[in-house]
Short mmCIF file of C-alpha atoms and ligand atoms in Angstrom, two decimals:
data_model
loop_
_atom_site.label_atom_id
_atom_site.label_comp_id
_atom_site.label_asym_id
_atom_site.label_seq_id
_atom_site.Cartn_x
_atom_site.Cartn_y
_atom_site.Cartn_z
CA MET X 67 2.68 -26.36 11.46
CA PRO X 68 4.97 -25.69 14.47
CA GLU X 69 3.91 -26.96 17.93
CA PRO X 70 1.90 -24.38 19.89
CA LYS X 71 3.73 -22.62 22.72
CA PRO X 72 2.22 -22.58 26.21
CA SER X 73 2.03 -18.75 26.43
CA SER X 74 -0.73 -16.94 24.62
CA GLY X 75 0.29 -15.68 21.22
CA ARG X 76 0.21 -12.26 19.70
CA VAL X 77 -0.13 -10.68 16.30
CA HIS X 78 2.19 -8.14 14.69
CA LEU X 79 0.78 -6.22 11.76
CA VAL X 80 3.96 -5.61 9.82
CA GLY X 81 4.64 -3.32 6.87
CA ALA X 82 6.69 -4.94 4.12
CA GLY X 83 7.36 -1.74 2.16
CA PRO X 84 6.59 -1.05 -1.51
CA GLY X 85 8.60 -3.86 -3.08
CA ASP X 86 12.36 -3.48 -2.71
CA PRO X 87 13.19 -6.08 -0.03
CA GLU X 88 15.92 -3.80 1.33
CA LEU X 89 13.21 -1.37 2.40
CA LEU X 90 12.02 -3.84 5.01
CA THR X 91 12.74 -2.50 8.50
CA LEU X 92 15.14 -4.32 10.81
CA LYS X 93 12.22 -4.93 13.17
CA ALA X 94 10.12 -6.46 10.41
CA ALA X 95 12.97 -8.79 9.44
CA ARG X 96 13.49 -9.81 13.07
CA LEU X 97 9.81 -10.54 13.65
CA LEU X 98 9.53 -12.49 10.41
CA ALA X 99 12.52 -14.62 11.39
CA ALA X 100 10.84 -15.47 14.69
CA ALA X 101 7.19 -15.86 13.66
CA ASP X 102 5.41 -19.21 13.83
CA VAL X 103 2.79 -18.10 11.33
CA VAL X 104 2.94 -15.51 8.54
CA LEU X 105 -0.18 -14.34 6.71
CA TYR X 106 0.78 -12.36 3.63
CA ASP X 107 -0.78 -10.40 0.80
CA ARG X 108 -0.41 -10.53 -2.96
CA LEU X 109 2.18 -7.79 -3.36
CA ILE X 110 4.70 -9.37 -0.99
CA GLY X 111 7.74 -10.62 -2.92
CA ASP X 112 9.70 -13.82 -2.37
CA ALA X 113 12.78 -11.92 -1.22
CA VAL X 114 10.77 -10.56 1.71
CA LEU X 115 9.27 -13.95 2.50
CA ASP X 116 12.79 -15.40 2.52
CA HIS X 117 13.12 -13.79 5.96
CA CYS X 118 10.55 -16.26 7.34
CA ARG X 119 11.63 -19.18 9.48
CA ALA X 120 11.91 -22.30 7.33
CA ASP X 121 9.29 -24.16 9.40
CA ALA X 122 6.87 -21.22 9.74
CA GLU X 123 3.34 -21.70 8.50
CA ARG X 124 2.92 -19.33 5.52
CA ILE X 125 -0.62 -18.47 4.54
CA PHE X 126 -1.39 -16.51 1.38
CA VAL X 127 -4.45 -14.37 2.02
CA GLY X 128 -3.95 -12.20 -1.06
CA LYS X 129 -6.66 -10.22 -2.63
CA ARG X 130 -6.93 -9.42 -6.29
CA ARG X 131 -8.93 -6.51 -7.63
CA ALA X 132 -12.65 -7.40 -7.65
CA ARG X 133 -11.73 -10.96 -6.69
CA HIS X 134 -11.17 -11.39 -2.99
CA ARG X 135 -9.14 -14.51 -2.47
CA MET X 136 -10.07 -14.83 1.20
CA PRO X 137 -12.91 -12.97 2.96
CA GLN X 138 -11.68 -10.44 5.49
CA SER X 139 -13.56 -12.25 8.25
CA ALA X 140 -11.68 -15.46 7.47
CA ILE X 141 -8.37 -13.59 7.80
CA HIS X 142 -9.48 -12.34 11.23
CA GLU X 143 -10.47 -15.85 12.30
CA LEU X 144 -7.16 -17.31 11.16
CA MET X 145 -5.13 -14.76 13.12
CA ILE X 146 -7.25 -15.18 16.24
CA ASP X 147 -7.11 -18.97 16.01
CA ARG X 148 -3.33 -19.09 15.68
CA ALA X 149 -2.76 -16.50 18.42
CA ARG X 150 -5.04 -18.40 20.80
CA ARG X 151 -2.93 -21.47 20.20
CA GLY X 152 -0.01 -19.50 21.66
CA LEU X 153 1.67 -18.87 18.31
CA ASP X 154 3.46 -15.70 17.24
CA VAL X 155 1.71 -14.39 14.16
CA VAL X 156 2.96 -11.86 11.63
CA ARG X 157 0.33 -10.31 9.40
CA LEU X 158 2.50 -8.98 6.59
CA LYS X 159 1.09 -6.18 4.45
CA GLY X 160 2.45 -4.21 1.52
CA GLY X 161 3.73 -0.72 2.26
CA ASP X 162 2.57 0.56 5.62
CA PRO X 163 -0.20 -1.42 7.36
CA LEU X 164 -2.01 1.74 8.44
CA ILE X 165 -2.34 3.25 4.97
CA PHE X 166 -5.10 1.67 2.88
CA GLY X 167 -4.25 -1.65 4.51
CA ARG X 168 -7.50 -2.55 6.26
CA ALA X 169 -5.48 -2.61 9.45
CA GLY X 170 -8.26 -0.87 11.37
CA GLU X 171 -10.63 -3.79 10.91
CA GLU X 172 -7.97 -6.32 11.76
CA ILE X 173 -6.86 -4.49 14.89
CA ALA X 174 -10.47 -4.14 16.07
CA SER X 175 -11.20 -7.85 15.60
CA LEU X 176 -8.00 -8.89 17.39
CA VAL X 177 -8.57 -6.54 20.31
CA ALA X 178 -12.20 -7.71 20.61
CA ALA X 179 -10.93 -11.29 20.75
CA GLY X 180 -8.48 -10.39 23.51
CA VAL X 181 -5.42 -10.96 21.33
CA ARG X 182 -2.35 -8.79 21.86
CA VAL X 183 -1.57 -6.78 18.75
CA GLU X 184 1.26 -4.49 17.72
CA VAL X 185 1.86 -2.54 14.51
CA VAL X 186 5.23 -2.24 12.80
CA PRO X 187 5.24 0.59 10.25
CA GLY X 188 6.58 0.14 6.75
CA VAL X 189 7.62 2.39 3.88
CA THR X 190 4.41 3.36 2.13
CA ALA X 191 4.12 3.36 -1.66
CA ALA X 192 3.97 7.17 -1.76
CA SER X 193 7.40 7.37 -0.14
CA GLY X 194 8.83 4.63 -2.33
CA SER X 195 7.48 6.27 -5.49
CA ALA X 196 8.67 9.74 -4.51
CA ALA X 197 12.14 8.49 -3.59
CA GLU X 198 12.52 6.71 -6.87
CA ARG X 199 11.50 9.85 -8.80
CA LEU X 200 13.79 12.11 -6.67
CA LEU X 201 10.56 13.95 -5.97
CA SER X 202 10.15 16.01 -2.83
CA LEU X 203 6.47 15.60 -1.94
CA THR X 204 6.55 18.69 0.26
CA HIS X 205 9.11 20.81 -1.60
CA ARG X 206 9.12 23.97 0.50
CA ASP X 207 8.65 26.30 -2.47
CA LEU X 208 5.84 24.34 -4.07
CA ALA X 209 3.71 22.37 -1.63
CA GLN X 210 2.59 23.08 1.92
CA THR X 211 0.21 20.17 2.11
CA LEU X 212 0.38 16.51 1.17
CA VAL X 213 -2.90 14.69 0.58
CA ILE X 214 -3.03 10.92 0.41
CA THR X 215 -6.27 9.57 -0.95
CA THR X 216 -7.69 6.67 -2.93
CA GLY X 217 -8.94 6.64 -6.50
CA HIS X 218 -10.76 3.38 -5.99
CA ARG X 219 -14.43 3.49 -6.90
CA GLN X 220 -16.91 2.81 -4.10
CA ASP X 221 -20.07 1.21 -5.49
CA GLY X 222 -19.03 2.25 -8.96
CA THR X 223 -18.66 5.96 -8.19
CA LEU X 224 -15.59 8.05 -7.58
CA ASP X 225 -16.49 9.72 -4.32
CA LEU X 226 -13.72 12.30 -3.90
CA ASP X 227 -13.70 15.64 -2.10
CA TRP X 228 -12.84 17.64 -5.21
CA PRO X 229 -12.68 21.15 -3.63
CA THR X 230 -10.19 19.91 -1.04
CA LEU X 231 -8.12 18.12 -3.65
CA CYS X 232 -7.94 21.24 -5.81
CA ARG X 233 -6.54 23.59 -3.19
CA PRO X 234 -3.35 25.41 -4.24
CA ARG X 235 0.17 24.52 -3.14
CA GLN X 236 -0.44 20.91 -2.38
CA THR X 237 0.65 17.52 -3.60
CA LEU X 238 -1.82 14.70 -4.16
CA VAL X 239 -0.86 11.06 -3.98
CA ILE X 240 -3.75 8.94 -5.17
CA TYR X 241 -3.49 5.24 -4.46
CA MET X 242 -5.44 2.61 -6.42
CA SER X 243 -6.01 5.09 -9.19
CA HIS X 244 -4.77 3.53 -12.37
CA TYR X 245 -8.20 2.40 -13.60
CA THR X 246 -9.68 5.80 -12.76
CA THR X 247 -6.89 8.06 -14.02
CA GLY X 248 -9.13 9.61 -16.69
CA ALA X 249 -11.97 10.38 -14.29
CA ILE X 250 -9.58 11.76 -11.66
CA CYS X 251 -7.77 14.09 -14.06
CA ALA X 252 -11.07 15.29 -15.54
CA GLY X 253 -12.50 15.87 -12.06
CA LEU X 254 -9.46 17.88 -10.97
CA ILE X 255 -9.64 20.10 -14.07
CA ALA X 256 -13.40 20.55 -13.69
CA ASN X 257 -12.88 21.66 -10.10
CA GLY X 258 -10.22 24.23 -10.77
CA LEU X 259 -6.77 22.76 -11.34
CA ALA X 260 -5.05 23.89 -14.53
CA ALA X 261 -5.09 21.43 -17.42
CA ASP X 262 -1.29 21.75 -17.63
CA HIS X 263 -0.83 20.88 -13.93
CA ALA X 264 1.86 18.19 -13.71
CA ALA X 265 0.86 14.59 -13.00
CA CYS X 266 2.68 11.32 -12.96
CA LEU X 267 1.68 7.66 -12.71
CA VAL X 268 4.26 5.47 -10.98
CA GLU X 269 3.99 1.73 -11.43
CA SER X 270 5.78 -0.90 -9.34
CA ALA X 271 7.92 1.66 -7.55
CA THR X 272 11.16 0.37 -6.01
CA ARG X 273 10.92 -2.88 -7.98
CA PRO X 274 13.19 -3.78 -10.92
CA GLU X 275 10.25 -3.48 -13.35
CA SER X 276 9.32 0.02 -12.14
CA ARG X 277 8.00 2.48 -14.73
CA HIS X 278 6.54 5.96 -14.74
CA ILE X 279 4.44 8.04 -17.09
CA THR X 280 4.70 11.80 -16.66
CA GLY X 281 2.43 14.36 -18.28
CA THR X 282 -0.23 16.86 -17.35
CA LEU X 283 -3.80 16.48 -16.16
CA ALA X 284 -4.82 16.94 -19.80
CA THR X 285 -2.35 14.53 -21.37
CA LEU X 286 -1.84 11.81 -18.77
CA PRO X 287 -5.13 9.88 -19.22
CA ALA X 288 -4.44 9.04 -22.88
CA MET X 289 -0.82 8.16 -22.09
CA VAL X 290 -1.93 5.78 -19.31
CA ALA X 291 -4.70 4.28 -21.46
CA ALA X 292 -2.13 3.49 -24.14
CA THR X 293 0.16 1.66 -21.71
CA PRO X 294 -0.60 -1.77 -20.29
CA ILE X 295 -0.18 -1.40 -16.51
CA GLU X 296 0.41 -4.72 -14.80
CA GLY X 297 1.82 -3.75 -11.41
CA PRO X 298 0.50 -1.64 -8.54
CA ALA X 299 0.38 2.02 -9.49
CA LEU X 300 -0.41 5.41 -8.01
CA LEU X 301 -0.81 8.95 -9.23
CA ILE X 302 1.17 11.95 -8.01
CA VAL X 303 -0.28 15.33 -8.91
CA GLY X 304 1.28 18.70 -8.21
CA GLU X 305 3.97 21.20 -9.06
CA VAL X 306 6.51 18.96 -7.35
CA VAL X 307 6.11 16.52 -10.23
CA GLY X 308 7.19 19.15 -12.72
CA ALA X 309 10.12 20.15 -10.52
CA SER X 310 11.44 16.59 -10.40
CA ALA X 311 10.84 15.76 -14.08
CA GLY X 312 14.14 15.36 -15.84
CA LEU X 313 16.14 14.78 -12.67
CA VAL X 314 15.95 11.03 -13.15
CA GLY X 315 15.30 8.94 -16.31
C1 SAM A 654 -4.39 -1.67 -0.92
S1 SAM A 654 -3.27 -0.35 -1.22
C2 SAM A 654 -2.03 -0.73 -0.04
C3 SAM A 654 -1.12 0.42 0.24
C4 SAM A 654 -0.02 0.07 1.20
N1 SAM A 654 -0.52 -0.25 2.51
C5 SAM A 654 1.04 1.17 1.31
O1 SAM A 654 1.18 1.76 2.39
O2 SAM A 654 1.71 1.44 0.31
C6 SAM A 654 -2.55 -0.90 -2.74
C7 SAM A 654 -2.17 0.29 -3.62
O3 SAM A 654 -0.94 0.84 -3.17
C8 SAM A 654 -0.23 1.37 -4.27
N2 SAM A 654 1.06 0.67 -4.38
C9 SAM A 654 1.49 -0.35 -3.63
N3 SAM A 654 2.75 -0.70 -3.95
C10 SAM A 654 3.11 0.14 -4.95
C11 SAM A 654 4.29 0.31 -5.73
N4 SAM A 654 5.36 -0.47 -5.53
N5 SAM A 654 4.31 1.27 -6.67
C12 SAM A 654 3.26 2.09 -6.88
N6 SAM A 654 2.10 1.97 -6.17
C13 SAM A 654 2.03 1.03 -5.23
C14 SAM A 654 -1.10 1.15 -5.51
O4 SAM A 654 -1.89 2.30 -5.69
C15 SAM A 654 -1.93 -0.03 -5.07
O5 SAM A 654 -3.14 -0.09 -5.81
#
């Protein structure tokens, strides 16, 4: 590990984008090149980590579904410890740190410990997925509202605000939804969206192995169930999906 500097350190929570290393911001690349310590998650690719200083301490704190590699409190302690030693720390997160990134907890723990913290935004998976599909999330003729939500079950139940999700003229982007695609589509139909409303699952957007499955609320669940999904995936629901279908392979 590099020698501690005399000044007190700081932590940058940095967004790494959805996968394509060229979607890293210039600021993220600069901070990575300067950091003494880099804590990174599972979805961060080698091409992004190649921006790290050769002698930087790299700590994998990745989490896998239902199998947390490192408790969140241990991640907080690591960042605080390194910053108090006067080191510059980058906490590298997939996509944007402030969207389903547990950044709130990390910021609160750092501030409570008196550590300086700054956030560097990244391209979130919704933007990466939409760009890849040539899909305008807020197409002016089709969607006035964009809703970003999670399809992850809390305590085994899918606790979604169905009436809000089913409002007309809006696009839904549902992160962490691949295991719950069937329940989400059924819930949307039961709460008023048409069964032939367009829906799309995007897997590993902006990565070479990217795939998509496009259908309707009625047909998508079976199509997703029949496809082994290995990478991170999200659902996009709305008329904008139908408008973009066929524009790109
Ligand atoms: C814990 S959340 C982190 C989101 C991240 N902070 C962001 O802004 O994109 C992880 C979820 O993001 C979505 N995701 C991340 N990268 C993705 C990608 N390349 N393609 C599709 N979905 C992705 C998936 O829904 C995945 O389960």
